[in-house]
Amino acid sequence: MPSLKAIRKRISSVQSTQKITRAMKMVAGAKLNRAQQRIVELRPYATKTQQILASIVVEPNPKPPPRELLEGAYAEAGWGEQPAHPLLADRPEKRLLLVVITSDRGLCGAFNTNINKRAEREWRERAAAGQEPKLVIIGRKGRDYMTRRGAPILEHLPGVWDKIDLETAQRVGKAILAPFDRKEVDAIYLVYNEFKSAMSQQVVVERLLPVSPPIPPAPPIPPAPPTPHADAAGGADELIYEPNEAALLERLVPMYVDVSILRALYESQASFFGAQMTAMDAATKNAKEMINALTLQYNKARQAAITKELMEIIGGSEALKE
């Protein structure tokens, strides 16, 4: 049985750890509130941007833009030989780029483990199917995990979590779009943790480029008989572009990429703080249970020591009487 001094020292050590985990839980909770507010505000904007872009991309027979608005490859190749925008080129997915978003720090439960295993499974399944996946890693934990397993890492982007804003998203976007522009990869996928709640995060694999078509809506209810006013207003599905599709895509596509990356970073950050808060809460409870168990062990050892001393005193007293 450990000595009383050793048990007291261990209780003191666990109490110090409990103070640290409690403080980390409070800090993670405060940061989670801010991160959750940011992602709640950005989600509708990012979703609507993707929907608008997808609806424009699948719009049948777009009108060719005026020649004076076309620049670079458009003007040289001519309309019809190029996609509506260079970033919308839909090529067979032979070479892929997986952007894996992890954290730089631990103490967050299975947050990094889940996303690393999902990214590894995606990489190996794609490679087994005859494709050529490459990885761009955000976060030190993902870099270390993939390096140990010999993954085809194209680039590691450090310092992303120092400050998350639109400029950071644009820097990340520039890094991952360069291989797509050079036709070194045919598609880009984001692998990150989507924030559900403080106790729940879901790993998602989301295609960034080319833009996925929108989810078809449910079958519509048969419309009522047309009225003269409805005929004058035109069809509900008719889209009017101002000034034209090319000018709109020139502004909308880069904005879609930046906003999608920013949303993935916000989702991952909120998920990290939620996972860290949950992990620190569990660690604090475990420390409390351990302190109670050690205190009980200490009291039993102390009681046994006192009983032993009393027995020795009584025995000595009885020996003197004789």
PDB file of C-alpha atoms in Angstrom:
ATOM      1  CA  MET A   1       0.000   0.000   0.000  1.00  0.00           C
ATOM      2  CA  PRO A   2       1.383   3.487  -0.826  1.00  0.00           C
ATOM      3  CA  SER A   3       2.424   5.674   2.052  1.00  0.00           C
ATOM      4  CA  LEU A   4       0.278   8.565   3.263  1.00  0.00           C
ATOM      5  CA  LYS A   5       2.798  11.055   1.906  1.00  0.00           C
ATOM      6  CA  ALA A   6       2.684   9.479  -1.584  1.00  0.00           C
ATOM      7  CA  ILE A   7      -1.136   9.529  -1.613  1.00  0.00           C
ATOM      8  CA  ARG A   8      -1.230  13.188  -0.502  1.00  0.00           C
ATOM      9  CA  LYS A   9       1.240  14.089  -3.238  1.00  0.00           C
ATOM     10  CA  ARG A  10      -0.855  12.331  -5.869  1.00  0.00           C
ATOM     11  CA  ILE A  11      -4.047  14.031  -4.678  1.00  0.00           C
ATOM     12  CA  SER A  12      -2.320  17.402  -4.941  1.00  0.00           C
ATOM     13  CA  SER A  13      -1.126  16.577  -8.466  1.00  0.00           C
ATOM     14  CA  VAL A  14      -4.614  15.553  -9.626  1.00  0.00           C
ATOM     15  CA  GLN A  15      -6.115  18.699  -8.091  1.00  0.00           C
ATOM     16  CA  SER A  16      -3.650  20.841 -10.055  1.00  0.00           C
ATOM     17  CA  THR A  17      -4.594  18.982 -13.252  1.00  0.00           C
ATOM     18  CA  GLN A  18      -8.272  19.493 -12.477  1.00  0.00           C
ATOM     19  CA  LYS A  19      -7.754  23.252 -12.186  1.00  0.00           C
ATOM     20  CA  ILE A  20      -6.049  23.295 -15.594  1.00  0.00           C
ATOM     21  CA  THR A  21      -8.762  21.239 -17.321  1.00  0.00           C
ATOM     22  CA  ARG A  22     -11.504  23.366 -15.745  1.00  0.00           C
ATOM     23  CA  ALA A  23      -9.819  26.562 -16.959  1.00  0.00           C
ATOM     24  CA  MET A  24      -9.343  25.119 -20.465  1.00  0.00           C
ATOM     25  CA  LYS A  25     -13.002  24.130 -20.543  1.00  0.00           C
ATOM     26  CA  MET A  26     -14.072  27.677 -19.686  1.00  0.00           C
ATOM     27  CA  VAL A  27     -11.741  29.194 -22.296  1.00  0.00           C
ATOM     28  CA  ALA A  28     -12.903  26.758 -24.987  1.00  0.00           C
ATOM     29  CA  GLY A  29     -16.537  27.500 -24.094  1.00  0.00           C
ATOM     30  CA  ALA A  30     -16.021  31.245 -24.474  1.00  0.00           C
ATOM     31  CA  LYS A  31     -14.252  30.787 -27.815  1.00  0.00           C
ATOM     32  CA  LEU A  32     -16.932  28.348 -28.947  1.00  0.00           C
ATOM     33  CA  ASN A  33     -19.653  30.956 -28.474  1.00  0.00           C
ATOM     34  CA  ARG A  34     -17.863  33.394 -30.781  1.00  0.00           C
ATOM     35  CA  ALA A  35     -17.003  30.704 -33.346  1.00  0.00           C
ATOM     36  CA  GLN A  36     -20.567  29.373 -33.314  1.00  0.00           C
ATOM     37  CA  GLN A  37     -21.954  32.844 -33.910  1.00  0.00           C
ATOM     38  CA  ARG A  38     -19.632  33.362 -36.882  1.00  0.00           C
ATOM     39  CA  ILE A  39     -20.546  30.074 -38.549  1.00  0.00           C
ATOM     40  CA  VAL A  40     -24.270  30.574 -37.994  1.00  0.00           C
ATOM     41  CA  GLU A  41     -24.035  33.969 -39.675  1.00  0.00           C
ATOM     42  CA  LEU A  42     -21.928  32.699 -42.604  1.00  0.00           C
ATOM     43  CA  ARG A  43     -23.737  29.447 -43.409  1.00  0.00           C
ATOM     44  CA  PRO A  44     -26.789  30.950 -45.183  1.00  0.00           C
ATOM     45  CA  TYR A  45     -24.570  33.245 -47.256  1.00  0.00           C
ATOM     46  CA  ALA A  46     -22.230  30.417 -48.303  1.00  0.00           C
ATOM     47  CA  THR A  47     -25.099  28.065 -49.098  1.00  0.00           C
ATOM     48  CA  LYS A  48     -26.929  30.644 -51.206  1.00  0.00           C
ATOM     49  CA  THR A  49     -23.743  31.540 -53.081  1.00  0.00           C
ATOM     50  CA  GLN A  50     -23.238  27.892 -54.001  1.00  0.00           C
ATOM     51  CA  GLN A  51     -26.855  27.523 -55.089  1.00  0.00           C
ATOM     52  CA  ILE A  52     -26.752  30.607 -57.302  1.00  0.00           C
ATOM     53  CA  LEU A  53     -23.489  29.557 -58.917  1.00  0.00           C
ATOM     54  CA  ALA A  54     -24.724  26.009 -59.479  1.00  0.00           C
ATOM     55  CA  SER A  55     -27.935  27.287 -61.084  1.00  0.00           C
ATOM     56  CA  ILE A  56     -25.935  29.484 -63.455  1.00  0.00           C
ATOM     57  CA  VAL A  57     -23.542  26.674 -64.358  1.00  0.00           C
ATOM     58  CA  VAL A  58     -26.338  24.259 -65.311  1.00  0.00           C
ATOM     59  CA  GLU A  59     -28.356  26.929 -67.133  1.00  0.00           C
ATOM     60  CA  PRO A  60     -28.902  25.511 -70.636  1.00  0.00           C
ATOM     61  CA  ASN A  61     -27.508  27.293 -73.678  1.00  0.00           C
ATOM     62  CA  PRO A  62     -26.096  30.421 -72.077  1.00  0.00           C
ATOM     63  CA  LYS A  63     -25.773  33.360 -74.413  1.00  0.00           C
ATOM     64  CA  PRO A  64     -22.189  34.094 -75.469  1.00  0.00           C
ATOM     65  CA  PRO A  65     -20.849  37.269 -73.860  1.00  0.00           C
ATOM     66  CA  PRO A  66     -19.731  40.209 -75.947  1.00  0.00           C
ATOM     67  CA  ARG A  67     -16.232  39.854 -77.349  1.00  0.00           C
ATOM     68  CA  GLU A  68     -15.033  43.049 -75.664  1.00  0.00           C
ATOM     69  CA  LEU A  69     -15.733  41.553 -72.218  1.00  0.00           C
ATOM     70  CA  LEU A  70     -13.617  38.474 -72.843  1.00  0.00           C
ATOM     71  CA  GLU A  71      -9.964  38.498 -71.887  1.00  0.00           C
ATOM     72  CA  GLY A  72      -6.996  36.154 -71.980  1.00  0.00           C
ATOM     73  CA  ALA A  73      -7.781  32.568 -72.860  1.00  0.00           C
ATOM     74  CA  TYR A  74     -11.425  33.391 -73.658  1.00  0.00           C
ATOM     75  CA  ALA A  75     -10.565  35.903 -76.364  1.00  0.00           C
ATOM     76  CA  GLU A  76      -7.926  33.617 -77.872  1.00  0.00           C
ATOM     77  CA  ALA A  77      -9.946  30.397 -77.821  1.00  0.00           C
ATOM     78  CA  GLY A  78     -13.393  31.811 -78.528  1.00  0.00           C
ATOM     79  CA  TRP A  79     -16.725  31.071 -76.878  1.00  0.00           C
ATOM     80  CA  GLY A  80     -17.692  27.417 -76.946  1.00  0.00           C
ATOM     81  CA  GLU A  81     -14.140  26.069 -76.769  1.00  0.00           C
ATOM     82  CA  GLN A  82     -13.753  27.080 -73.123  1.00  0.00           C
ATOM     83  CA  PRO A  83     -16.065  26.661 -70.115  1.00  0.00           C
ATOM     84  CA  ALA A  84     -17.998  29.641 -68.858  1.00  0.00           C
ATOM     85  CA  HIS A  85     -15.121  30.197 -66.410  1.00  0.00           C
ATOM     86  CA  PRO A  86     -11.697  28.483 -66.133  1.00  0.00           C
ATOM     87  CA  LEU A  87     -12.503  27.239 -62.619  1.00  0.00           C
ATOM     88  CA  LEU A  88     -15.664  25.544 -63.868  1.00  0.00           C
ATOM     89  CA  ALA A  89     -13.870  23.157 -66.231  1.00  0.00           C
ATOM     90  CA  ASP A  90     -15.438  19.727 -65.738  1.00  0.00           C
ATOM     91  CA  ARG A  91     -12.809  17.117 -66.535  1.00  0.00           C
ATOM     92  CA  PRO A  92     -12.750  13.372 -65.795  1.00  0.00           C
ATOM     93  CA  GLU A  93     -11.608  12.925 -62.201  1.00  0.00           C
ATOM     94  CA  LYS A  94      -8.290  11.169 -62.722  1.00  0.00           C
ATOM     95  CA  ARG A  95      -6.204  13.419 -60.451  1.00  0.00           C
ATOM     96  CA  LEU A  96      -7.722  14.747 -57.248  1.00  0.00           C
ATOM     97  CA  LEU A  97      -6.718  17.231 -54.589  1.00  0.00           C
ATOM     98  CA  LEU A  98      -7.906  16.553 -51.034  1.00  0.00           C
ATOM     99  CA  VAL A  99      -7.711  19.575 -48.733  1.00  0.00           C
ATOM    100  CA  VAL A 100      -7.577  18.098 -45.206  1.00  0.00           C
ATOM    101  CA  ILE A 101      -8.353  20.602 -42.436  1.00  0.00           C
ATOM    102  CA  THR A 102      -7.093  19.611 -38.984  1.00  0.00           C
ATOM    103  CA  SER A 103      -5.917  21.556 -35.929  1.00  0.00           C
ATOM    104  CA  ASP A 104      -2.456  22.491 -34.698  1.00  0.00           C
ATOM    105  CA  ARG A 105      -3.168  21.427 -31.113  1.00  0.00           C
ATOM    106  CA  GLY A 106      -4.532  18.394 -29.342  1.00  0.00           C
ATOM    107  CA  LEU A 107      -6.510  17.927 -26.110  1.00  0.00           C
ATOM    108  CA  CYS A 108      -9.700  17.785 -28.187  1.00  0.00           C
ATOM    109  CA  GLY A 109     -10.774  14.168 -27.951  1.00  0.00           C
ATOM    110  CA  ALA A 110     -11.204  12.331 -31.261  1.00  0.00           C
ATOM    111  CA  PHE A 111     -11.458  15.536 -33.320  1.00  0.00           C
ATOM    112  CA  ASN A 112      -8.220  15.065 -35.273  1.00  0.00           C
ATOM    113  CA  THR A 113      -8.319  11.275 -35.216  1.00  0.00           C
ATOM    114  CA  ASN A 114     -11.698  11.101 -36.949  1.00  0.00           C
ATOM    115  CA  ILE A 115     -10.793  13.491 -39.742  1.00  0.00           C
ATOM    116  CA  ASN A 116      -7.352  11.959 -40.306  1.00  0.00           C
ATOM    117  CA  LYS A 117      -8.796   8.455 -40.590  1.00  0.00           C
ATOM    118  CA  ARG A 118     -11.538   9.686 -42.945  1.00  0.00           C
ATOM    119  CA  ALA A 119      -8.994  11.462 -45.141  1.00  0.00           C
ATOM    120  CA  GLU A 120      -6.736   8.405 -45.159  1.00  0.00           C
ATOM    121  CA  ARG A 121      -9.632   6.159 -46.167  1.00  0.00           C
ATOM    122  CA  GLU A 122     -10.611   8.567 -48.943  1.00  0.00           C
ATOM    123  CA  TRP A 123      -7.027   8.718 -50.198  1.00  0.00           C
ATOM    124  CA  ARG A 124      -6.557   4.930 -50.211  1.00  0.00           C
ATOM    125  CA  GLU A 125      -9.944   4.221 -51.806  1.00  0.00           C
ATOM    126  CA  ARG A 126      -9.292   6.755 -54.553  1.00  0.00           C
ATOM    127  CA  ALA A 127      -5.827   5.319 -55.182  1.00  0.00           C
ATOM    128  CA  ALA A 128      -7.234   1.772 -55.289  1.00  0.00           C
ATOM    129  CA  ALA A 129      -9.774   2.941 -57.881  1.00  0.00           C
ATOM    130  CA  GLY A 130      -6.966   4.029 -60.213  1.00  0.00           C
ATOM    131  CA  GLN A 131      -7.071   7.745 -59.454  1.00  0.00           C
ATOM    132  CA  GLU A 132      -4.140   9.917 -58.372  1.00  0.00           C
ATOM    133  CA  PRO A 133      -5.002  11.768 -55.146  1.00  0.00           C
ATOM    134  CA  LYS A 134      -2.794  14.491 -53.685  1.00  0.00           C
ATOM    135  CA  LEU A 135      -3.185  16.154 -50.307  1.00  0.00           C
ATOM    136  CA  VAL A 136      -2.958  19.725 -49.099  1.00  0.00           C
ATOM    137  CA  ILE A 137      -2.815  19.726 -45.300  1.00  0.00           C
ATOM    138  CA  ILE A 138      -3.974  22.484 -42.967  1.00  0.00           C
ATOM    139  CA  GLY A 139      -2.943  21.886 -39.362  1.00  0.00           C
ATOM    140  CA  ARG A 140       0.070  20.258 -37.730  1.00  0.00           C
ATOM    141  CA  LYS A 141      -1.848  17.189 -36.537  1.00  0.00           C
ATOM    142  CA  GLY A 142      -2.871  16.253 -40.064  1.00  0.00           C
ATOM    143  CA  ARG A 143       0.639  16.846 -41.397  1.00  0.00           C
ATOM    144  CA  ASP A 144       2.220  14.579 -38.787  1.00  0.00           C
ATOM    145  CA  TYR A 145      -0.385  11.847 -39.283  1.00  0.00           C
ATOM    146  CA  MET A 146      -0.133  11.772 -43.082  1.00  0.00           C
ATOM    147  CA  THR A 147       3.654  12.061 -43.109  1.00  0.00           C
ATOM    148  CA  ARG A 148       3.993   8.962 -40.928  1.00  0.00           C
ATOM    149  CA  ARG A 149       1.827   7.016 -43.413  1.00  0.00           C
ATOM    150  CA  GLY A 150       3.609   8.167 -46.549  1.00  0.00           C
ATOM    151  CA  ALA A 151       0.679  10.072 -48.022  1.00  0.00           C
ATOM    152  CA  PRO A 152       1.223  12.039 -51.269  1.00  0.00           C
ATOM    153  CA  ILE A 153       1.319  15.470 -49.611  1.00  0.00           C
ATOM    154  CA  LEU A 154       1.488  18.259 -52.158  1.00  0.00           C
ATOM    155  CA  GLU A 155       1.752  21.107 -49.648  1.00  0.00           C
ATOM    156  CA  HIS A 156       1.334  21.942 -45.985  1.00  0.00           C
ATOM    157  CA  LEU A 157      -0.143  25.372 -45.193  1.00  0.00           C
ATOM    158  CA  PRO A 158       1.135  26.589 -41.784  1.00  0.00           C
ATOM    159  CA  GLY A 159      -0.162  29.488 -39.737  1.00  0.00           C
ATOM    160  CA  VAL A 160      -3.771  29.275 -40.932  1.00  0.00           C
ATOM    161  CA  TRP A 161      -5.197  29.123 -37.399  1.00  0.00           C
ATOM    162  CA  ASP A 162      -3.310  32.197 -36.225  1.00  0.00           C
ATOM    163  CA  LYS A 163      -5.968  34.442 -37.732  1.00  0.00           C
ATOM    164  CA  ILE A 164      -9.045  33.252 -39.603  1.00  0.00           C
ATOM    165  CA  ASP A 165     -10.558  35.857 -41.891  1.00  0.00           C
ATOM    166  CA  LEU A 166     -11.277  36.412 -45.563  1.00  0.00           C
ATOM    167  CA  GLU A 167      -7.632  37.182 -46.311  1.00  0.00           C
ATOM    168  CA  THR A 168      -6.587  33.842 -44.851  1.00  0.00           C
ATOM    169  CA  ALA A 169      -9.269  32.067 -46.896  1.00  0.00           C
ATOM    170  CA  GLN A 170      -8.023  33.837 -50.032  1.00  0.00           C
ATOM    171  CA  ARG A 171      -4.454  32.741 -49.279  1.00  0.00           C
ATOM    172  CA  VAL A 172      -5.583  29.140 -48.881  1.00  0.00           C
ATOM    173  CA  GLY A 173      -7.715  29.418 -52.031  1.00  0.00           C
ATOM    174  CA  LYS A 174      -4.790  30.723 -54.065  1.00  0.00           C
ATOM    175  CA  ALA A 175      -2.642  27.793 -52.923  1.00  0.00           C
ATOM    176  CA  ILE A 176      -5.170  25.069 -53.776  1.00  0.00           C
ATOM    177  CA  LEU A 177      -6.402  26.652 -57.022  1.00  0.00           C
ATOM    178  CA  ALA A 178      -2.937  26.850 -58.539  1.00  0.00           C
ATOM    179  CA  PRO A 179      -2.763  23.082 -59.368  1.00  0.00           C
ATOM    180  CA  PHE A 180      -6.311  23.241 -60.779  1.00  0.00           C
ATOM    181  CA  ASP A 181      -5.415  26.166 -63.029  1.00  0.00           C
ATOM    182  CA  ARG A 182      -2.323  24.313 -64.256  1.00  0.00           C
ATOM    183  CA  LYS A 183      -4.510  21.252 -64.955  1.00  0.00           C
ATOM    184  CA  GLU A 184      -2.450  19.174 -62.535  1.00  0.00           C
ATOM    185  CA  VAL A 185      -5.657  18.108 -60.758  1.00  0.00           C
ATOM    186  CA  ASP A 186      -9.170  17.634 -62.125  1.00  0.00           C
ATOM    187  CA  ALA A 187     -11.186  18.179 -58.929  1.00  0.00           C
ATOM    188  CA  ILE A 188     -10.764  19.636 -55.446  1.00  0.00           C
ATOM    189  CA  TYR A 189     -12.392  18.191 -52.335  1.00  0.00           C
ATOM    190  CA  LEU A 190     -12.554  19.661 -48.836  1.00  0.00           C
ATOM    191  CA  VAL A 191     -12.292  17.248 -45.892  1.00  0.00           C
ATOM    192  CA  TYR A 192     -13.253  18.896 -42.614  1.00  0.00           C
ATOM    193  CA  ASN A 193     -15.398  18.623 -39.488  1.00  0.00           C
ATOM    194  CA  GLU A 194     -18.832  20.164 -39.850  1.00  0.00           C
ATOM    195  CA  PHE A 195     -20.095  21.699 -36.617  1.00  0.00           C
ATOM    196  CA  LYS A 196     -23.364  20.247 -35.342  1.00  0.00           C
ATOM    197  CA  SER A 197     -23.239  21.050 -31.635  1.00  0.00           C
ATOM    198  CA  ALA A 198     -20.725  21.323 -28.824  1.00  0.00           C
ATOM    199  CA  MET A 199     -20.830  17.536 -28.418  1.00  0.00           C
ATOM    200  CA  SER A 200     -21.286  16.508 -32.051  1.00  0.00           C
ATOM    201  CA  GLN A 201     -19.125  17.059 -35.119  1.00  0.00           C
ATOM    202  CA  GLN A 202     -19.455  15.300 -38.468  1.00  0.00           C
ATOM    203  CA  VAL A 203     -16.613  14.693 -40.904  1.00  0.00           C
ATOM    204  CA  VAL A 204     -17.680  15.662 -44.427  1.00  0.00           C
ATOM    205  CA  VAL A 205     -16.024  15.308 -47.832  1.00  0.00           C
ATOM    206  CA  GLU A 206     -17.314  18.146 -49.995  1.00  0.00           C
ATOM    207  CA  ARG A 207     -16.426  18.843 -53.600  1.00  0.00           C
ATOM    208  CA  LEU A 208     -15.272  22.412 -54.074  1.00  0.00           C
ATOM    209  CA  LEU A 209     -14.495  22.358 -57.785  1.00  0.00           C
ATOM    210  CA  PRO A 210     -15.980  21.730 -60.273  1.00  0.00           C
ATOM    211  CA  VAL A 211     -19.210  23.087 -58.872  1.00  0.00           C
ATOM    212  CA  SER A 212     -21.747  20.361 -58.164  1.00  0.00           C
ATOM    213  CA  PRO A 213     -25.199  20.812 -59.705  1.00  0.00           C
ATOM    214  CA  PRO A 214     -27.953  21.821 -57.312  1.00  0.00           C
ATOM    215  CA  ILE A 215     -30.102  19.176 -55.678  1.00  0.00           C
ATOM    216  CA  PRO A 216     -33.267  18.790 -57.740  1.00  0.00           C
ATOM    217  CA  PRO A 217     -36.329  20.066 -55.894  1.00  0.00           C
ATOM    218  CA  ALA A 218     -39.363  17.984 -55.062  1.00  0.00           C
ATOM    219  CA  PRO A 219     -41.951  17.563 -57.813  1.00  0.00           C
ATOM    220  CA  PRO A 220     -43.948  20.791 -57.995  1.00  0.00           C
ATOM    221  CA  ILE A 221     -47.634  21.039 -57.288  1.00  0.00           C
ATOM    222  CA  PRO A 222     -49.658  21.434 -60.504  1.00  0.00           C
ATOM    223  CA  PRO A 223     -50.031  25.158 -61.088  1.00  0.00           C
ATOM    224  CA  ALA A 224     -53.321  26.945 -61.110  1.00  0.00           C
ATOM    225  CA  PRO A 225     -54.760  28.095 -64.440  1.00  0.00           C
ATOM    226  CA  PRO A 226     -52.710  30.994 -65.795  1.00  0.00           C
ATOM    227  CA  THR A 227     -53.963  34.491 -65.409  1.00  0.00           C
ATOM    228  CA  PRO A 228     -53.228  37.449 -67.655  1.00  0.00           C
ATOM    229  CA  HIS A 229     -51.110  38.988 -64.888  1.00  0.00           C
ATOM    230  CA  ALA A 230     -49.012  35.796 -64.575  1.00  0.00           C
ATOM    231  CA  ASP A 231     -48.508  35.635 -68.338  1.00  0.00           C
ATOM    232  CA  ALA A 232     -47.226  39.181 -68.355  1.00  0.00           C
ATOM    233  CA  ALA A 233     -44.803  38.480 -65.493  1.00  0.00           C
ATOM    234  CA  GLY A 234     -43.143  35.569 -67.292  1.00  0.00           C
ATOM    235  CA  GLY A 235     -42.003  32.169 -66.008  1.00  0.00           C
ATOM    236  CA  ALA A 236     -40.869  31.775 -62.408  1.00  0.00           C
ATOM    237  CA  ASP A 237     -37.718  29.853 -63.413  1.00  0.00           C
ATOM    238  CA  GLU A 238     -36.472  32.461 -65.832  1.00  0.00           C
ATOM    239  CA  LEU A 239     -33.178  34.009 -64.808  1.00  0.00           C
ATOM    240  CA  ILE A 240     -32.063  37.444 -65.918  1.00  0.00           C
ATOM    241  CA  TYR A 241     -28.342  38.252 -65.754  1.00  0.00           C
ATOM    242  CA  GLU A 242     -27.064  41.779 -65.521  1.00  0.00           C
ATOM    243  CA  PRO A 243     -24.853  42.623 -67.299  1.00  0.00           C
ATOM    244  CA  ASN A 244     -24.240  39.032 -68.583  1.00  0.00           C
ATOM    245  CA  GLU A 245     -23.192  35.539 -67.527  1.00  0.00           C
ATOM    246  CA  ALA A 246     -19.459  36.049 -68.134  1.00  0.00           C
ATOM    247  CA  ALA A 247     -19.195  39.200 -66.042  1.00  0.00           C
ATOM    248  CA  LEU A 248     -21.275  37.595 -63.289  1.00  0.00           C
ATOM    249  CA  LEU A 249     -19.173  34.421 -63.194  1.00  0.00           C
ATOM    250  CA  GLU A 250     -15.960  36.451 -63.206  1.00  0.00           C
ATOM    251  CA  ARG A 251     -17.033  37.919 -59.870  1.00  0.00           C
ATOM    252  CA  LEU A 252     -19.073  35.047 -58.466  1.00  0.00           C
ATOM    253  CA  VAL A 253     -16.699  32.083 -58.918  1.00  0.00           C
ATOM    254  CA  PRO A 254     -13.739  33.505 -56.910  1.00  0.00           C
ATOM    255  CA  MET A 255     -16.190  34.697 -54.258  1.00  0.00           C
ATOM    256  CA  TYR A 256     -17.705  31.208 -54.071  1.00  0.00           C
ATOM    257  CA  VAL A 257     -14.265  29.620 -53.581  1.00  0.00           C
ATOM    258  CA  ASP A 258     -13.204  32.097 -50.884  1.00  0.00           C
ATOM    259  CA  VAL A 259     -16.516  31.878 -49.005  1.00  0.00           C
ATOM    260  CA  SER A 260     -16.550  28.067 -49.165  1.00  0.00           C
ATOM    261  CA  ILE A 261     -13.024  27.858 -47.751  1.00  0.00           C
ATOM    262  CA  LEU A 262     -13.840  30.422 -45.072  1.00  0.00           C
ATOM    263  CA  ARG A 263     -16.919  28.441 -44.095  1.00  0.00           C
ATOM    264  CA  ALA A 264     -14.886  25.204 -43.874  1.00  0.00           C
ATOM    265  CA  LEU A 265     -12.348  26.957 -41.632  1.00  0.00           C
ATOM    266  CA  TYR A 266     -15.083  28.381 -39.410  1.00  0.00           C
ATOM    267  CA  GLU A 267     -16.821  24.988 -39.220  1.00  0.00           C
ATOM    268  CA  SER A 268     -13.558  23.284 -38.286  1.00  0.00           C
ATOM    269  CA  GLN A 269     -12.673  25.925 -35.695  1.00  0.00           C
ATOM    270  CA  ALA A 270     -16.079  25.725 -34.012  1.00  0.00           C
ATOM    271  CA  SER A 271     -15.875  21.922 -34.066  1.00  0.00           C
ATOM    272  CA  PHE A 272     -12.422  22.047 -32.472  1.00  0.00           C
ATOM    273  CA  PHE A 273     -13.562  24.279 -29.616  1.00  0.00           C
ATOM    274  CA  GLY A 274     -16.647  22.117 -29.091  1.00  0.00           C
ATOM    275  CA  ALA A 275     -14.563  18.947 -29.011  1.00  0.00           C
ATOM    276  CA  GLN A 276     -12.028  20.557 -26.688  1.00  0.00           C
ATOM    277  CA  MET A 277     -14.704  21.798 -24.306  1.00  0.00           C
ATOM    278  CA  THR A 278     -16.295  18.347 -24.211  1.00  0.00           C
ATOM    279  CA  ALA A 279     -12.935  16.649 -23.669  1.00  0.00           C
ATOM    280  CA  MET A 280     -11.932  19.040 -20.882  1.00  0.00           C
ATOM    281  CA  ASP A 281     -15.314  18.620 -19.207  1.00  0.00           C
ATOM    282  CA  ALA A 282     -14.846  14.850 -19.225  1.00  0.00           C
ATOM    283  CA  ALA A 283     -11.277  15.252 -17.929  1.00  0.00           C
ATOM    284  CA  THR A 284     -12.477  17.495 -15.096  1.00  0.00           C
ATOM    285  CA  LYS A 285     -15.108  14.942 -14.074  1.00  0.00           C
ATOM    286  CA  ASN A 286     -12.566  12.126 -14.239  1.00  0.00           C
ATOM    287  CA  ALA A 287     -10.171  14.140 -12.061  1.00  0.00           C
ATOM    288  CA  LYS A 288     -12.937  14.673  -9.514  1.00  0.00           C
ATOM    289  CA  GLU A 289     -13.676  10.947  -9.399  1.00  0.00           C
ATOM    290  CA  MET A 290      -9.972  10.179  -9.054  1.00  0.00           C
ATOM    291  CA  ILE A 291      -9.627  12.681  -6.196  1.00  0.00           C
ATOM    292  CA  ASN A 292     -12.564  11.062  -4.391  1.00  0.00           C
ATOM    293  CA  ALA A 293     -11.052   7.604  -4.853  1.00  0.00           C
ATOM    294  CA  LEU A 294      -7.620   8.766  -3.647  1.00  0.00           C
ATOM    295  CA  THR A 295      -9.178  10.576  -0.679  1.00  0.00           C
ATOM    296  CA  LEU A 296     -10.984   7.380   0.307  1.00  0.00           C
ATOM    297  CA  GLN A 297      -7.753   5.431  -0.062  1.00  0.00           C
ATOM    298  CA  TYR A 298      -5.921   8.031   2.044  1.00  0.00           C
ATOM    299  CA  ASN A 299      -8.545   7.885   4.809  1.00  0.00           C
ATOM    300  CA  LYS A 300      -8.395   4.089   4.891  1.00  0.00           C
ATOM    301  CA  ALA A 301      -4.602   4.117   5.059  1.00  0.00           C
ATOM    302  CA  ARG A 302      -4.674   6.785   7.790  1.00  0.00           C
ATOM    303  CA  GLN A 303      -7.275   4.849   9.749  1.00  0.00           C
ATOM    304  CA  ALA A 304      -5.191   1.698   9.435  1.00  0.00           C
ATOM    305  CA  ALA A 305      -2.104   3.553  10.632  1.00  0.00           C
ATOM    306  CA  ILE A 306      -3.965   4.992  13.641  1.00  0.00           C
ATOM    307  CA  THR A 307      -5.410   1.591  14.503  1.00  0.00           C
ATOM    308  CA  LYS A 308      -1.946   0.063  14.297  1.00  0.00           C
ATOM    309  CA  GLU A 309      -0.511   2.732  16.604  1.00  0.00           C
ATOM    310  CA  LEU A 310      -3.334   2.232  19.110  1.00  0.00           C
ATOM    311  CA  MET A 311      -2.768  -1.507  19.095  1.00  0.00           C
ATOM    312  CA  GLU A 312       0.941  -0.966  19.739  1.00  0.00           C
ATOM    313  CA  ILE A 313       0.174   1.430  22.637  1.00  0.00           C
ATOM    314  CA  ILE A 314      -2.352  -0.955  24.181  1.00  0.00           C
ATOM    315  CA  GLY A 315       0.024  -3.865  23.775  1.00  0.00           C
ATOM    316  CA  GLY A 316       2.842  -1.914  25.450  1.00  0.00           C
ATOM    317  CA  SER A 317       0.545  -0.863  28.268  1.00  0.00           C
ATOM    318  CA  GLU A 318      -0.532  -4.439  28.910  1.00  0.00           C
ATOM    319  CA  ALA A 319       3.092  -5.540  28.899  1.00  0.00           C
ATOM    320  CA  LEU A 320       3.972  -2.982  31.587  1.00  0.00           C
ATOM    321  CA  LYS A 321       1.112  -4.193  33.807  1.00  0.00           C
ATOM    322  CA  GLU A 322       2.563  -7.659  33.807  1.00  0.00           C
TER     323      GLU A 322
END
